GROMACS .gro file of C-alpha atoms in nm:
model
  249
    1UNK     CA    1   0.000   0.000   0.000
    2UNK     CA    2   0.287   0.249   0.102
    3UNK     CA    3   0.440   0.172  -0.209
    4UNK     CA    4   0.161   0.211  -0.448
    5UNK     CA    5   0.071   0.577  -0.249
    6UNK     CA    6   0.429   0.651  -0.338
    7UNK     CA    7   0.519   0.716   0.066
    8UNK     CA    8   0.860   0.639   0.013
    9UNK     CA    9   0.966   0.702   0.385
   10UNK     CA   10   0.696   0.494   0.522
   11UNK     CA   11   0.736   0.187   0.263
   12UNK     CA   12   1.124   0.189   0.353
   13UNK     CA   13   1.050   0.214   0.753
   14UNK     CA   14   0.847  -0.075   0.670
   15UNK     CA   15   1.131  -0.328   0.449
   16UNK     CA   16   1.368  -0.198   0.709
   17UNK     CA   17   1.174  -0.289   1.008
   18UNK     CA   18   1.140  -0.641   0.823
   19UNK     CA   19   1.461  -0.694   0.755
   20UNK     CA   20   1.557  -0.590   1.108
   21UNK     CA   21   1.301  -0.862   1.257
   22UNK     CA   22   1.486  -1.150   1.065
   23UNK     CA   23   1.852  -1.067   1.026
   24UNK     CA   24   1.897  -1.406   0.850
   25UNK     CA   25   1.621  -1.425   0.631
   26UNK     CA   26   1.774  -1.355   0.285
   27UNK     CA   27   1.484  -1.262   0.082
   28UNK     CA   28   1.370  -0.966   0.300
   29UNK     CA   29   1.745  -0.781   0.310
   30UNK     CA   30   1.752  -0.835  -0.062
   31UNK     CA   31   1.369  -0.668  -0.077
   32UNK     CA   32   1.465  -0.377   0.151
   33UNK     CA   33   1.846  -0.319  -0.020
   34UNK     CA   34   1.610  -0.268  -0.390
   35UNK     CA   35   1.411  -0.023  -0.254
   36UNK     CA   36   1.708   0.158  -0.099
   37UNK     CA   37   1.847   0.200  -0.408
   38UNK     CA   38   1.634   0.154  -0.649
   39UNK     CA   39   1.347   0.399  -0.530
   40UNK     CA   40   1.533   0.617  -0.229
   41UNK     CA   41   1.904   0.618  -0.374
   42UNK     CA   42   2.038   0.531  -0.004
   43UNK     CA   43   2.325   0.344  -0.166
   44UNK     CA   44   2.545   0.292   0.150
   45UNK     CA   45   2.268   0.171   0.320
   46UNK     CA   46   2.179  -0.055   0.037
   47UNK     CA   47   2.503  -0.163   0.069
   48UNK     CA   48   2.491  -0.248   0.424
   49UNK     CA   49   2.171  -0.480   0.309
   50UNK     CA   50   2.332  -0.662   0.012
   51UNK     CA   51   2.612  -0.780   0.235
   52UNK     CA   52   2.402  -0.892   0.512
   53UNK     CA   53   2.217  -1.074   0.293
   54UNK     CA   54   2.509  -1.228   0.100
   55UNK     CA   55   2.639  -1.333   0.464
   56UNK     CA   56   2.364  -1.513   0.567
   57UNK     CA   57   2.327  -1.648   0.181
   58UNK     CA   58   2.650  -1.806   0.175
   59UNK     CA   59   2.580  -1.957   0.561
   60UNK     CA   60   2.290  -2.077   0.464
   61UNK     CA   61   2.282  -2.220   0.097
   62UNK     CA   62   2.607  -2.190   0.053
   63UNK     CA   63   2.877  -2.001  -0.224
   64UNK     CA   64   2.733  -2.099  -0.543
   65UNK     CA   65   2.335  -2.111  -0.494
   66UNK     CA   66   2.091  -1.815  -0.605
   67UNK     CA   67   2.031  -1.556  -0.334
   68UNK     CA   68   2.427  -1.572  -0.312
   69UNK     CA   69   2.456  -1.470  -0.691
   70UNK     CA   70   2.198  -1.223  -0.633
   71UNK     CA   71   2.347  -1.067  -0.344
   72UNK     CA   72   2.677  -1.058  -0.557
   73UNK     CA   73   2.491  -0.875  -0.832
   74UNK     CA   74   2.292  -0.616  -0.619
   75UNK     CA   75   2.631  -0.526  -0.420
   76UNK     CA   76   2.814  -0.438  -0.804
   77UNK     CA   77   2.524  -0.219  -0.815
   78UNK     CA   78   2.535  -0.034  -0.500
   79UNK     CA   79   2.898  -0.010  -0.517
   80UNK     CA   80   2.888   0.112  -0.894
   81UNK     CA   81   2.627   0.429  -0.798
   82UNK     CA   82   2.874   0.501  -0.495
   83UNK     CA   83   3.172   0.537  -0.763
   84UNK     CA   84   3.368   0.211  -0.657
   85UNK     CA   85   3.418   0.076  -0.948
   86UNK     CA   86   3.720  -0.140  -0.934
   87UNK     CA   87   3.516  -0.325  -0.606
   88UNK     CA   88   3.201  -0.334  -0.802
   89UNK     CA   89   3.382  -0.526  -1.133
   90UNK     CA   90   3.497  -0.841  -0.883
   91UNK     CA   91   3.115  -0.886  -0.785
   92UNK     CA   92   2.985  -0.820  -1.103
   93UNK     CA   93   3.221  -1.092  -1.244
   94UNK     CA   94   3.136  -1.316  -0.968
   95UNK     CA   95   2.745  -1.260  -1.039
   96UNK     CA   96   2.813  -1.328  -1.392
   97UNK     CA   97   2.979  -1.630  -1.353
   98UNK     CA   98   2.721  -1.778  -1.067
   99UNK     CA   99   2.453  -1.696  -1.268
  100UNK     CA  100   2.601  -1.880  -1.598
  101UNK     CA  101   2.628  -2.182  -1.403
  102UNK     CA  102   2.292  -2.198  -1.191
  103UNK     CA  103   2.092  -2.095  -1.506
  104UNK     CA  104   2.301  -2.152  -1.787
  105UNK     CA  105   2.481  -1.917  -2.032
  106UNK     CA  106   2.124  -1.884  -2.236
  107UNK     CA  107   1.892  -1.719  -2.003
  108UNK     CA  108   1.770  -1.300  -1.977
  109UNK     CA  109   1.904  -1.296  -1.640
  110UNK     CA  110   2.245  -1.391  -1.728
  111UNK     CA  111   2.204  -1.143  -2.032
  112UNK     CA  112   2.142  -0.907  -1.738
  113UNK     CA  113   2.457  -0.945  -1.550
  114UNK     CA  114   2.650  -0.929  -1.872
  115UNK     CA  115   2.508  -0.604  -1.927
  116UNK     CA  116   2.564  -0.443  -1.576
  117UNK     CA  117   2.892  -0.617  -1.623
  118UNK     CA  118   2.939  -0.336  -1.937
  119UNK     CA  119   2.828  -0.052  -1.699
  120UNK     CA  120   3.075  -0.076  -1.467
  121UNK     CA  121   3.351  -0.095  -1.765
  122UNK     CA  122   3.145   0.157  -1.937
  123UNK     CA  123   3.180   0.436  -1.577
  124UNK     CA  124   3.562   0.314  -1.588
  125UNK     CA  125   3.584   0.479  -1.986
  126UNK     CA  126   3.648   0.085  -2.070
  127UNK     CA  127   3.462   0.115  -2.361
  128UNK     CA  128   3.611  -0.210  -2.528
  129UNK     CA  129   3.546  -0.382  -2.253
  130UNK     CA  130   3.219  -0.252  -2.225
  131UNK     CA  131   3.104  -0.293  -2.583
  132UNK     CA  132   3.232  -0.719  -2.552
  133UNK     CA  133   2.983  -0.748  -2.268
  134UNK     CA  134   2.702  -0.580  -2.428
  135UNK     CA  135   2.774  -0.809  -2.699
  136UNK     CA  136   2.752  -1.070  -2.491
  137UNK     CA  137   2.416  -0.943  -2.346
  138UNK     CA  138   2.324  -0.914  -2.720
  139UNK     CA  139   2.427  -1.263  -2.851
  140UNK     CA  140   2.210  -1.407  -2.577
  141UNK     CA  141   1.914  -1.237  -2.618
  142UNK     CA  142   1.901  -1.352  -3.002
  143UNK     CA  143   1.947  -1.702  -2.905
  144UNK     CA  144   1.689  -1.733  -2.647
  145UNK     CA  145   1.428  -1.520  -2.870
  146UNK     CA  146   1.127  -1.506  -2.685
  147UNK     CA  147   1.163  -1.841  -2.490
  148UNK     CA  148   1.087  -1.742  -2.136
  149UNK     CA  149   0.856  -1.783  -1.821
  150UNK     CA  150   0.912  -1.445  -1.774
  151UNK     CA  151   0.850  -1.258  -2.072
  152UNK     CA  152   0.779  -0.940  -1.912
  153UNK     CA  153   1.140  -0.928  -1.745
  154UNK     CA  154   1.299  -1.053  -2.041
  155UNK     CA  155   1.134  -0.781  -2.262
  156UNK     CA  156   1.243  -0.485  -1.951
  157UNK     CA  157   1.614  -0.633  -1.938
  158UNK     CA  158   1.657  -0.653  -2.338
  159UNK     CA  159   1.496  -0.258  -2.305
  160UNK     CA  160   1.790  -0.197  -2.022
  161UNK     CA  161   2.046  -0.333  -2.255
  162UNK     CA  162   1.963  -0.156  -2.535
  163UNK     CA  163   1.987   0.182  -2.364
  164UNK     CA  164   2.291   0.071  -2.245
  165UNK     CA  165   2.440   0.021  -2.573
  166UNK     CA  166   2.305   0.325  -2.689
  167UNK     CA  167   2.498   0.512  -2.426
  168UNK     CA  168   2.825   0.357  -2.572
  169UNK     CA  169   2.754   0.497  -2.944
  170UNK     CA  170   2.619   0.837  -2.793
  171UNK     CA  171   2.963   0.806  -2.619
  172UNK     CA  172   3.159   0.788  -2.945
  173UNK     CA  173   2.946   1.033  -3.132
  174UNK     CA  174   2.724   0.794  -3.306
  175UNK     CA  175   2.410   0.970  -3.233
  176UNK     CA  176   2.171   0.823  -3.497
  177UNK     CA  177   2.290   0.478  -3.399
  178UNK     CA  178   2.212   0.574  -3.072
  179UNK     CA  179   1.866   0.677  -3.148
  180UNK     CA  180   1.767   0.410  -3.299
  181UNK     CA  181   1.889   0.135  -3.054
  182UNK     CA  182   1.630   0.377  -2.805
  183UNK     CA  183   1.347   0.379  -3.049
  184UNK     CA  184   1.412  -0.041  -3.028
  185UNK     CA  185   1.424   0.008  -2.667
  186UNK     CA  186   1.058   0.161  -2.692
  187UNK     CA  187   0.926  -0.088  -2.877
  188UNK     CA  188   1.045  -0.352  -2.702
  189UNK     CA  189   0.953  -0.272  -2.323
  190UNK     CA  190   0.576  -0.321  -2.213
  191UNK     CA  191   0.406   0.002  -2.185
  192UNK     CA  192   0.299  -0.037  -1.793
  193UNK     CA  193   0.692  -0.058  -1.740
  194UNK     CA  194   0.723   0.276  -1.636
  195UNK     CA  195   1.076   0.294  -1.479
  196UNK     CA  196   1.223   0.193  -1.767
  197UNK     CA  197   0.976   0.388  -1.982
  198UNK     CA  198   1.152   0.686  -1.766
  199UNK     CA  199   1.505   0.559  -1.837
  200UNK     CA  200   1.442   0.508  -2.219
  201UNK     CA  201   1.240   0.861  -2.275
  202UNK     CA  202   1.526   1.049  -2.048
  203UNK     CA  203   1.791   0.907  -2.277
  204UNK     CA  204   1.612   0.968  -2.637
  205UNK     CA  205   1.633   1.323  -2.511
  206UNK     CA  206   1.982   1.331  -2.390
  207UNK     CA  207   2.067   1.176  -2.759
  208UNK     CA  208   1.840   1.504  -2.920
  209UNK     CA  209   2.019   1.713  -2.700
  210UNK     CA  210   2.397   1.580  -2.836
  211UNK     CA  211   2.252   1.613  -3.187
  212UNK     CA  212   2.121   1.964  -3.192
  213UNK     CA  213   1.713   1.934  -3.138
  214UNK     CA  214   1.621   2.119  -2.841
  215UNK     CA  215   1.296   2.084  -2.905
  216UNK     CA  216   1.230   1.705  -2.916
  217UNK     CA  217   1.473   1.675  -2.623
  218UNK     CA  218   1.221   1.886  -2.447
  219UNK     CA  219   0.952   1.645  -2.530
  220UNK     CA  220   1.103   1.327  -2.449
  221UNK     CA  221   1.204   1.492  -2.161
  222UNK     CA  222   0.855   1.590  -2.049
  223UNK     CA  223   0.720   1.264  -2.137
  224UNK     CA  224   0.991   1.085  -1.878
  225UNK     CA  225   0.873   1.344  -1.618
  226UNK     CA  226   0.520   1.290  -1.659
  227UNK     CA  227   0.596   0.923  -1.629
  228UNK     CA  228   0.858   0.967  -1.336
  229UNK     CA  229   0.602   1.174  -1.137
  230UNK     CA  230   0.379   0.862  -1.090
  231UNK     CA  231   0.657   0.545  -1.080
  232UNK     CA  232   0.929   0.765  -0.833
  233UNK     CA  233   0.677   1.070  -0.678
  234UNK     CA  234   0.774   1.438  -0.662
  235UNK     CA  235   1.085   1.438  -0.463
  236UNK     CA  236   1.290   1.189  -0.675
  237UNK     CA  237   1.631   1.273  -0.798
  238UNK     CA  238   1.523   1.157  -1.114
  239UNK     CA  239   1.235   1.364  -1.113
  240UNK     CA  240   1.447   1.639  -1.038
  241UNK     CA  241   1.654   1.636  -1.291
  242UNK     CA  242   1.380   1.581  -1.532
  243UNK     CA  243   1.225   1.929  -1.397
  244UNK     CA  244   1.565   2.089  -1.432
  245UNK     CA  245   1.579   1.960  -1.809
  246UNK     CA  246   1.237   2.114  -1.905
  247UNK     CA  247   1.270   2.422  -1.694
  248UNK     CA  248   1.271   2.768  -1.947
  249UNK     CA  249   1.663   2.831  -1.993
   0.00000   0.00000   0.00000
């Protein structure tokens, strides 16, 4: 309910207060680390989360079993938004390779950890490195197709991907490429998916912005902050910067 009512302080008091009443129950410091940093950017207490959990993960189920490869993964991402990127790359590549070998090389999820594997290399101006494990990401996504339980995920994390791909050719001046890799993007997420609606709307206009066209930067840009207003609420650094972008100059 807190969480649907957008009352960010009062859905995290809640996760926290869960996770506090079961220190060793996995599930619930993985649930309360995602909202940390997903929704209230608290990274270091994230953090905090993600290696409790991974403690009592690797106690209880041992090095190589799911909620351990999770925890690996979520801890490369707290680390990576906290600019620690050398300590984020060792988890990533741990997550990647866990994940490989619980669910096999062809599965989204591995796809997934290949691509936040090319966002850390990507914030390190790795962009070799980066562009192999998007390709990676890529080659995995054509082989599975549409295959899936999951569709819905698979169709958000192939979205995720291509935006981050898109940042590499917007990072070597290859705006159109860029572009279209978004437009993809677009097509490819489900409409209700409205944080990554946000992330593939605020990037289009980024890409308008590099090529010259103020004016359909504006409007992707006020389409993400419409969207952003309902999935993150009004006090959102991503709002915030969306305001900021369609403010009059």
């Amino acid at each position: 309910i807190h969480l649907s009512r957008l009352e960010h302080d009062s859905a995290w008091y809640y996760l926290w207060r869960r996770a506090e009443l079961d220190t060793t129950y996995v599930q619930w410091q993985l649930d309360a680390g995602l909202f940390c940093d997903k929704m209230a950017r608290r990274y270091e207490e994230a953090l905090a989360l993600y290696r409790r959990a991974l403690r009592y993960a690797v106690a209880s189920e041992g090095p190589n079993a799911f909620h351990t490869a999770q925890a690996h993964n979520n801890i490369a991402y707290a680390l990576t938004r906290l600019g620690r990127y050398e300590e984020a790359l060792g988890e990533q590549k741990i997550a990647v390779d866990l994940y490989t070998r619980l669910l096999g090389r062809n599965h989204f999820r591995t796809a997934a950890r290949y691509s936040n594997l090319g966002v850390i290399y990507y914030y390190m101006h790795r962009l070799d490195s980066a562009q192999q494990a998007f390709d990676e990401a890529e080659a995995i996504y054509t082989a599975i197709g549409t295959e899936t339980d999951d569709p819905r995920s698979l169709a958000c994390r192939h979205a995720e991907l291509l935006n981050n791909q898109a940042a590499i050719d917007a990072a070597q001046g290859r705006y159109d490429t860029a572009a279209q890799r978004l437009l993809k993007a677009q097509k490819v997420v489900p409409a209700d998916a409205g944080q990554e609606q946000v992330m593939i709307l605020t990037s289009l206009g980024d890409v308008a912005e590099l090529r010259g066209e103020r004016e359909d930067a504006q409007r992707f840009w006020r389409q993400a902050l419409d969207i952003a207003l309902t999935v993150y609420g009004d006090n959102h650094p991503i709002t915030a910067r969306l305001r900021k972008e369609v403010a009059p100059k």
